[in-house]
Amino acid sequence: MPLIVVTTSPRVAPGLLSHQAWQALRSGPVLTGSAAHPQLPYLAEAGIEAEVVEPDPPALARRAVTETVVWLAPVSEREAEDFMRGVGHAAVALDEPPVIEVVPGSYDLPGARVLDLVGVMDRLRTECPWDRRQTHETLVPYLLEEAYEVLETIEQGDHAALREELGDLLLQVVFHARVAESFDVDDVAAGIVEKLVRRHPHVFGSVRAESAEEVNANWDAIKAAERAAKGRESVLEGVPMGQPALSLAAQLLRRAERAGAPESLAFAVGQGVARELFDLVRRAAEAGLDAEAELRGAARSYRERVRTWESAGG
């Protein structure tokens, strides 16, 4: 006889169970270890009685030798894993161990773990004195720091570290959304989804785009229409002036070029060193190079030279 373990995801609304799970729940007596299990009211509505018992893996394994038993696993993944480990050890200790079948009642959709982050952030904002004190302004240094740490892992090709650093950056997004009073993280997600769908009519609409160049052309046209709808006429609207100067100059040049600005406007800009730097950014762009990345690469090389010099005794 089998022991059927029905698992459910805490990130899926209770009651939304797979067809296989409902079949399993009707195949034998249903036991669970918590009277507060969120699935119990929905089982009761479906006419399925569940008995709340003290979790006892050895007793459950012995019972499953002679009859089909259904165990509604706890929603806590750690508790569910601990139970499965215990019942597995108990089963193999029997002369005739029962068949143990795991039936997923609900599955996490892609992105479901973001719900965990939102829940953790809500609790931190409520219970942690430091998190409660933070504002958009006080969080700015952390947002910049985490963004640069993501950049560093990409430059180093350290994809294992990239995963962690992206998590730190995602935290900043969720943190700011939690601090805000006029919107929340769902509003943030809804806004970017709407923008992406609107700017990709070749994916979500009837527009055809066979090349990356056609996609860029469509993108620029859509953004121009958006600026016009907002009463903004300049192609340079929306360029963040607070970004590093080399990146700022490069972005301004790209935007102006797309708008058809005369190349001569980029000549002899500023005075002294500023003029030289701006000209270097322009020349790098013409060569297909990112001036910011090039200078960062040179800085890393200089750092290694200094470290070698220090290790040699200075």
Short mmCIF file of C-alpha atoms in Angstrom, two decimals:
data_model
loop_
_atom_site.label_atom_id
_atom_site.label_comp_id
_atom_site.label_asym_id
_atom_site.label_seq_id
_atom_site.Cartn_x
_atom_site.Cartn_y
_atom_site.Cartn_z
CA MET A 1 0.00 0.00 0.00
CA PRO A 2 1.28 3.49 -0.68
CA LEU A 3 1.87 6.49 1.52
CA ILE A 4 0.82 9.46 -0.60
CA VAL A 5 2.33 12.79 0.45
CA VAL A 6 0.54 15.82 -1.00
CA THR A 7 2.70 18.93 -1.01
CA THR A 8 1.53 22.49 -1.58
CA SER A 9 3.27 25.79 -2.21
CA PRO A 10 2.83 28.62 0.32
CA ARG A 11 3.06 31.02 -2.65
CA VAL A 12 -0.09 29.71 -4.32
CA ALA A 13 -3.52 30.54 -2.93
CA PRO A 14 -4.90 27.61 -0.87
CA GLY A 15 -7.59 25.59 -2.58
CA LEU A 16 -5.91 25.83 -5.98
CA LEU A 17 -4.76 22.24 -6.23
CA SER A 18 -3.84 20.06 -9.18
CA HIS A 19 -6.24 17.40 -10.50
CA GLN A 20 -3.78 14.72 -9.37
CA ALA A 21 -3.78 16.17 -5.86
CA TRP A 22 -7.58 16.09 -5.60
CA GLN A 23 -7.56 12.49 -6.81
CA ALA A 24 -4.93 11.57 -4.22
CA LEU A 25 -6.86 13.29 -1.42
CA ARG A 26 -9.87 11.09 -2.21
CA SER A 27 -7.89 7.86 -2.35
CA GLY A 28 -7.66 7.19 1.40
CA PRO A 29 -7.79 8.70 4.88
CA VAL A 30 -6.18 12.15 4.93
CA LEU A 31 -3.93 13.06 7.84
CA THR A 32 -2.10 16.28 8.58
CA GLY A 33 -0.05 17.66 11.45
CA SER A 34 -1.62 21.08 11.92
CA ALA A 35 -5.16 22.23 12.56
CA ALA A 36 -4.15 25.57 11.02
CA HIS A 37 -3.17 24.08 7.66
CA PRO A 38 -4.52 26.57 5.07
CA GLN A 39 -5.86 23.80 2.82
CA LEU A 40 -8.21 22.32 5.42
CA PRO A 41 -11.21 24.65 4.84
CA TYR A 42 -11.08 23.91 1.11
CA LEU A 43 -10.86 20.18 1.70
CA ALA A 44 -13.91 20.45 3.95
CA GLU A 45 -15.80 22.33 1.22
CA ALA A 46 -14.99 19.49 -1.16
CA GLY A 47 -16.34 16.94 1.34
CA ILE A 48 -12.92 15.56 2.27
CA GLU A 49 -12.37 14.98 5.97
CA ALA A 50 -8.84 15.42 7.27
CA GLU A 51 -7.70 14.19 10.66
CA VAL A 52 -5.20 16.33 12.56
CA VAL A 53 -2.65 14.11 14.28
CA GLU A 54 0.74 14.48 15.95
CA PRO A 55 3.36 14.00 13.21
CA ASP A 56 4.80 10.53 13.79
CA PRO A 57 6.79 9.30 10.75
CA PRO A 58 7.41 5.75 12.07
CA ALA A 59 3.73 5.20 12.93
CA LEU A 60 2.66 6.61 9.58
CA ALA A 61 5.08 4.36 7.71
CA ARG A 62 3.81 1.28 9.58
CA ARG A 63 0.18 2.18 8.88
CA ALA A 64 0.90 2.63 5.17
CA VAL A 65 2.08 -1.00 4.98
CA THR A 66 -1.51 -2.23 5.25
CA GLU A 67 -3.60 0.65 3.85
CA THR A 68 -3.38 3.68 1.58
CA VAL A 69 -2.69 6.76 3.68
CA VAL A 70 -2.62 10.37 2.45
CA TRP A 71 -0.44 12.86 4.32
CA LEU A 72 -1.10 16.55 3.71
CA ALA A 73 2.39 17.96 4.12
CA PRO A 74 2.98 21.25 5.96
CA VAL A 75 3.32 24.33 3.75
CA SER A 76 6.65 25.16 5.38
CA GLU A 77 9.27 23.71 3.07
CA ARG A 78 11.65 23.01 5.94
CA GLU A 79 8.99 21.17 7.94
CA ALA A 80 7.95 19.21 4.86
CA GLU A 81 11.57 18.20 4.16
CA ASP A 82 12.11 17.18 7.79
CA PHE A 83 8.97 15.03 7.69
CA MET A 84 9.94 13.37 4.40
CA ARG A 85 13.39 12.61 5.77
CA GLY A 86 11.88 11.08 8.91
CA VAL A 87 9.30 8.97 7.12
CA GLY A 88 11.91 7.82 4.62
CA HIS A 89 14.20 6.58 7.39
CA ALA A 90 11.27 4.90 9.12
CA ALA A 91 10.12 3.18 5.93
CA VAL A 92 13.48 1.64 5.03
CA ALA A 93 13.74 0.25 8.57
CA LEU A 94 10.64 -1.90 7.98
CA ASP A 95 10.81 -5.45 6.63
CA GLU A 96 8.24 -4.53 3.97
CA PRO A 97 8.49 -0.78 3.46
CA PRO A 98 5.50 0.99 1.90
CA VAL A 99 5.69 2.79 -1.43
CA ILE A 100 6.02 6.52 -0.82
CA GLU A 101 4.53 8.71 -3.53
CA VAL A 102 4.84 12.49 -3.56
CA VAL A 103 2.07 14.37 -5.36
CA PRO A 104 2.64 18.11 -5.84
CA GLY A 105 -0.65 19.85 -5.17
CA SER A 106 0.52 23.23 -6.40
CA TYR A 107 3.61 24.52 -8.13
CA ASP A 108 5.50 27.77 -7.87
CA LEU A 109 5.29 29.92 -10.98
CA PRO A 110 8.42 31.74 -12.21
CA GLY A 111 8.98 34.73 -9.96
CA ALA A 112 7.11 33.20 -7.03
CA ARG A 113 10.12 33.62 -4.74
CA VAL A 114 9.76 37.38 -5.10
CA LEU A 115 6.66 36.96 -2.93
CA ASP A 116 8.93 35.65 -0.18
CA LEU A 117 11.09 38.75 -0.49
CA VAL A 118 8.05 41.02 -0.30
CA GLY A 119 6.91 39.19 2.84
CA VAL A 120 10.32 39.43 4.47
CA MET A 121 10.54 43.13 3.61
CA ASP A 122 7.11 43.78 5.11
CA ARG A 123 8.20 42.14 8.33
CA LEU A 124 11.53 43.98 8.46
CA ARG A 125 9.79 47.29 7.86
CA THR A 126 7.43 46.53 10.74
CA GLU A 127 9.71 44.86 13.29
CA CYS A 128 13.28 46.09 12.65
CA PRO A 129 14.15 49.52 14.14
CA TRP A 130 16.80 50.19 11.48
CA ASP A 131 14.55 49.26 8.55
CA ARG A 132 11.70 51.35 9.97
CA ARG A 133 13.91 54.48 9.98
CA GLN A 134 14.93 54.30 6.33
CA THR A 135 13.69 56.72 3.67
CA HIS A 136 14.23 56.94 -0.07
CA GLU A 137 16.99 59.45 0.62
CA THR A 138 18.85 57.36 3.21
CA LEU A 139 18.73 54.31 0.93
CA VAL A 140 20.34 56.05 -2.04
CA PRO A 141 23.96 55.14 -1.08
CA TYR A 142 23.01 51.46 -0.78
CA LEU A 143 21.23 51.50 -4.14
CA LEU A 144 24.31 52.93 -5.85
CA GLU A 145 26.67 50.60 -4.00
CA GLU A 146 24.71 47.49 -4.92
CA ALA A 147 24.44 48.56 -8.56
CA TYR A 148 28.21 49.01 -8.76
CA GLU A 149 28.78 45.64 -7.09
CA VAL A 150 26.61 44.03 -9.77
CA LEU A 151 28.69 45.79 -12.41
CA GLU A 152 31.91 44.54 -10.83
CA THR A 153 30.83 40.89 -10.85
CA ILE A 154 29.83 41.19 -14.52
CA GLU A 155 33.20 42.69 -15.41
CA GLN A 156 34.94 39.91 -13.50
CA GLY A 157 32.80 37.22 -15.13
CA ASP A 158 31.90 35.90 -11.67
CA HIS A 159 28.42 34.56 -12.34
CA ALA A 160 28.14 32.88 -8.94
CA ALA A 161 28.70 36.23 -7.24
CA LEU A 162 26.40 37.92 -9.78
CA ARG A 163 23.46 35.90 -8.48
CA GLU A 164 24.06 37.17 -4.95
CA GLU A 165 24.66 40.77 -5.98
CA LEU A 166 21.51 40.84 -8.11
CA GLY A 167 19.62 39.70 -5.01
CA ASP A 168 21.08 42.62 -3.04
CA LEU A 169 20.05 45.00 -5.82
CA LEU A 170 16.55 43.48 -5.98
CA LEU A 171 16.26 44.09 -2.25
CA GLN A 172 16.82 47.79 -2.84
CA VAL A 173 13.99 47.88 -5.39
CA VAL A 174 11.61 46.10 -3.04
CA PHE A 175 12.78 48.27 -0.11
CA HIS A 176 12.03 51.51 -1.98
CA ALA A 177 8.64 50.17 -3.05
CA ARG A 178 7.86 49.31 0.59
CA VAL A 179 8.96 52.73 1.84
CA ALA A 180 6.76 54.52 -0.69
CA GLU A 181 3.33 55.64 0.46
CA SER A 182 1.69 56.31 -2.90
CA PHE A 183 2.58 53.00 -4.60
CA ASP A 184 3.77 49.48 -3.82
CA VAL A 185 5.83 46.76 -5.48
CA ASP A 186 2.84 45.60 -7.54
CA ASP A 187 2.49 49.11 -8.98
CA VAL A 188 6.19 49.08 -9.81
CA ALA A 189 5.91 45.70 -11.57
CA ALA A 190 2.70 46.71 -13.36
CA GLY A 191 4.36 49.87 -14.65
CA ILE A 192 7.37 48.14 -16.16
CA VAL A 193 5.21 45.34 -17.62
CA GLU A 194 3.00 47.93 -19.32
CA LYS A 195 6.06 49.77 -20.66
CA LEU A 196 7.72 46.61 -21.99
CA VAL A 197 4.56 45.46 -23.76
CA ARG A 198 4.01 48.92 -25.24
CA ARG A 199 7.60 49.18 -26.50
CA HIS A 200 7.68 45.67 -27.99
CA PRO A 201 4.79 45.70 -30.49
CA HIS A 202 6.77 43.23 -32.62
CA VAL A 203 6.36 40.71 -29.78
CA PHE A 204 2.99 41.61 -28.26
CA GLY A 205 1.35 43.25 -31.28
CA SER A 206 1.18 43.08 -35.06
CA VAL A 207 4.30 45.11 -35.89
CA ARG A 208 7.02 43.21 -37.74
CA ALA A 209 10.70 43.61 -36.84
CA GLU A 210 13.20 41.21 -38.38
CA SER A 211 16.40 42.73 -37.03
CA ALA A 212 17.79 44.42 -33.93
CA GLU A 213 18.09 47.63 -35.96
CA GLU A 214 14.36 47.58 -36.72
CA VAL A 215 13.62 46.97 -33.04
CA ASN A 216 15.76 50.00 -32.09
CA ALA A 217 14.01 52.15 -34.69
CA ASN A 218 10.58 51.13 -33.36
CA TRP A 219 11.76 51.74 -29.80
CA ASP A 220 12.95 55.26 -30.61
CA ALA A 221 9.70 56.08 -32.41
CA ILE A 222 7.61 54.83 -29.49
CA LYS A 223 9.70 56.79 -26.96
CA ALA A 224 9.35 59.93 -29.11
CA ALA A 225 5.58 59.49 -29.07
CA GLU A 226 5.66 59.01 -25.30
CA ARG A 227 7.68 62.21 -24.83
CA ALA A 228 5.24 64.12 -27.02
CA ALA A 229 2.29 62.79 -25.02
CA LYS A 230 3.98 64.03 -21.83
CA GLY A 231 4.71 67.44 -23.33
CA ARG A 232 8.43 66.73 -23.59
CA GLU A 233 10.03 67.66 -26.89
CA SER A 234 13.75 67.11 -26.33
CA VAL A 235 15.27 63.72 -27.08
CA LEU A 236 17.50 64.32 -24.07
CA GLU A 237 14.56 64.29 -21.64
CA GLY A 238 14.98 61.51 -19.10
CA VAL A 239 18.76 61.26 -19.27
CA PRO A 240 19.83 61.01 -15.60
CA MET A 241 22.33 63.81 -15.04
CA GLY A 242 23.52 62.27 -11.77
CA GLN A 243 25.25 59.31 -13.41
CA PRO A 244 29.06 59.11 -13.80
CA ALA A 245 30.29 61.80 -16.18
CA LEU A 246 31.75 59.49 -18.84
CA SER A 247 28.52 57.49 -19.04
CA LEU A 248 26.51 60.72 -19.04
CA ALA A 249 28.45 62.17 -21.96
CA ALA A 250 28.16 58.91 -23.91
CA GLN A 251 24.40 58.69 -23.37
CA LEU A 252 23.87 62.32 -24.39
CA LEU A 253 25.87 61.71 -27.57
CA ARG A 254 23.87 58.56 -28.39
CA ARG A 255 20.54 60.28 -27.86
CA ALA A 256 21.55 63.30 -29.93
CA GLU A 257 22.86 61.12 -32.76
CA ARG A 258 19.58 59.19 -32.90
CA ALA A 259 17.70 62.47 -33.14
CA GLY A 260 19.86 63.52 -36.10
CA ALA A 261 21.77 66.29 -34.31
CA PRO A 262 24.70 67.66 -36.34
CA GLU A 263 28.01 66.01 -35.46
CA SER A 264 29.60 69.45 -35.17
CA LEU A 265 27.65 70.09 -31.94
CA ALA A 266 29.95 67.61 -30.19
CA PHE A 267 33.12 69.48 -31.16
CA ALA A 268 34.92 71.89 -28.81
CA VAL A 269 32.55 71.33 -25.88
CA GLY A 270 33.76 72.75 -22.55
CA GLN A 271 37.19 74.05 -21.63
CA GLY A 272 40.57 72.50 -20.90
CA VAL A 273 40.48 68.98 -19.47
CA ALA A 274 36.68 68.86 -19.78
CA ARG A 275 36.91 69.47 -23.52
CA GLU A 276 39.55 66.75 -23.86
CA LEU A 277 37.51 64.24 -21.87
CA PHE A 278 34.34 64.93 -23.84
CA ASP A 279 36.24 64.53 -27.09
CA LEU A 280 37.66 61.22 -25.86
CA VAL A 281 34.14 59.98 -25.09
CA ARG A 282 33.01 60.99 -28.59
CA ARG A 283 35.98 59.26 -30.22
CA ALA A 284 35.40 56.12 -28.13
CA ALA A 285 31.76 56.03 -29.24
CA GLU A 286 32.81 56.37 -32.88
CA ALA A 287 35.12 53.39 -32.37
CA GLY A 288 32.29 51.35 -30.80
CA LEU A 289 33.83 51.51 -27.33
CA ASP A 290 32.33 52.35 -23.95
CA ALA A 291 34.51 55.10 -22.47
CA GLU A 292 33.36 54.29 -18.93
CA ALA A 293 34.24 50.61 -19.30
CA GLU A 294 37.57 51.45 -20.95
CA LEU A 295 38.60 53.75 -18.12
CA ARG A 296 37.45 51.24 -15.52
CA GLY A 297 39.60 48.62 -17.22
CA ALA A 298 42.60 50.93 -17.10
CA ALA A 299 41.90 51.66 -13.43
CA ARG A 300 41.83 47.93 -12.64
CA SER A 301 45.16 47.49 -14.41
CA TYR A 302 46.63 50.34 -12.39
CA ARG A 303 45.31 48.78 -9.18
CA GLU A 304 47.05 45.51 -9.99
CA ARG A 305 50.31 47.33 -10.72
CA VAL A 306 50.14 49.11 -7.37
CA ARG A 307 49.44 45.86 -5.57
CA THR A 308 52.39 44.20 -7.31
CA TRP A 309 54.59 47.14 -6.32
CA GLU A 310 53.38 46.88 -2.69
CA SER A 311 53.98 43.12 -2.57
CA ALA A 312 57.52 43.72 -3.82
CA GLY A 313 58.17 45.99 -0.82
CA GLY A 314 57.30 49.33 -2.39
#
